Amino acid sequence: MAREELTRLTGNGNGECGQDDCPNVYRTASGSFVVQGDVSQAFQPPEGEGLVEIPEETLREAIRALGW
């Protein structure tokens, strides 16, 4: 899936971490969410999964964008 196929709910840049444009929350066409953020080392996730950390304000911004 390409980023262009997602609805961006947060941020206003190009979606590249390391260029002052993280974290972000996106919504897929099927209604699920994709989260972009700094990799977290909180625990070792199962193979094929990853952990990212995003601030509370980013989730609140995504919720406002959805009108919830």
Coordinates of C-alpha atoms in Angstrom, one line a residue:
M1 CA 0.0 0.0 0.0
A2 CA 1.4 3.4 -0.9
R3 CA 1.2 6.4 1.4
E4 CA -0.8 8.2 -1.3
E5 CA -3.6 5.7 -0.8
L6 CA -4.0 6.7 2.9
T7 CA -5.9 9.5 4.5
R8 CA -3.6 11.6 6.6
L9 CA -5.1 12.6 9.9
T10 CA -2.2 14.4 11.5
G11 CA 0.9 16.5 10.6
N12 CA 1.4 18.7 7.6
G13 CA 4.7 17.6 6.0
N14 CA 5.9 14.9 3.7
G15 CA 5.6 11.9 6.1
E16 CA 9.3 11.4 6.5
C17 CA 10.7 10.8 10.0
G18 CA 13.9 12.6 10.5
Q19 CA 12.6 15.7 8.6
D20 CA 10.5 17.1 11.4
D21 CA 7.4 15.3 10.2
C22 CA 6.8 12.5 12.7
P23 CA 4.7 11.1 14.3
N24 CA 1.6 10.8 12.1
V25 CA -1.6 8.8 12.0
Y26 CA -3.2 7.7 8.7
R27 CA -6.5 5.9 7.9
T28 CA -6.8 3.2 5.3
A29 CA -9.6 2.7 2.8
S30 CA -10.9 -0.2 5.0
G31 CA -11.1 2.0 8.1
S32 CA -8.0 0.7 9.9
F33 CA -5.1 3.0 11.1
V34 CA -1.5 3.2 10.2
V35 CA 0.8 4.9 12.8
Q36 CA 4.2 6.4 11.9
G37 CA 6.5 7.3 14.7
D38 CA 9.8 6.7 16.4
V39 CA 10.6 3.0 16.9
S40 CA 10.0 1.9 20.5
Q41 CA 12.1 -0.6 22.5
A42 CA 9.4 -1.1 25.2
F43 CA 9.3 -4.9 24.5
Q44 CA 10.0 -7.3 21.7
P45 CA 6.9 -7.7 19.6
P46 CA 6.1 -10.9 17.7
E47 CA 7.8 -11.4 14.4
G48 CA 6.2 -9.3 11.6
E49 CA 5.1 -6.6 14.0
G50 CA 6.6 -3.4 15.2
L51 CA 6.2 -0.8 18.0
V52 CA 6.2 2.9 17.5
E53 CA 5.8 5.7 20.1
I54 CA 3.6 8.7 19.4
P55 CA 2.5 11.5 21.8
E56 CA -1.0 11.7 23.2
E57 CA -1.5 15.0 21.3
T58 CA -1.0 13.2 17.9
L59 CA -3.8 10.7 18.8
R60 CA -6.1 13.6 19.8
E61 CA -5.4 15.4 16.5
A62 CA -6.3 12.2 14.6
I63 CA -9.6 11.9 16.6
R64 CA -10.4 15.6 15.9
A65 CA -9.8 15.0 12.2
L66 CA -12.3 12.2 12.3
G67 CA -14.9 14.3 14.1
W68 CA -15.1 11.9 17.0

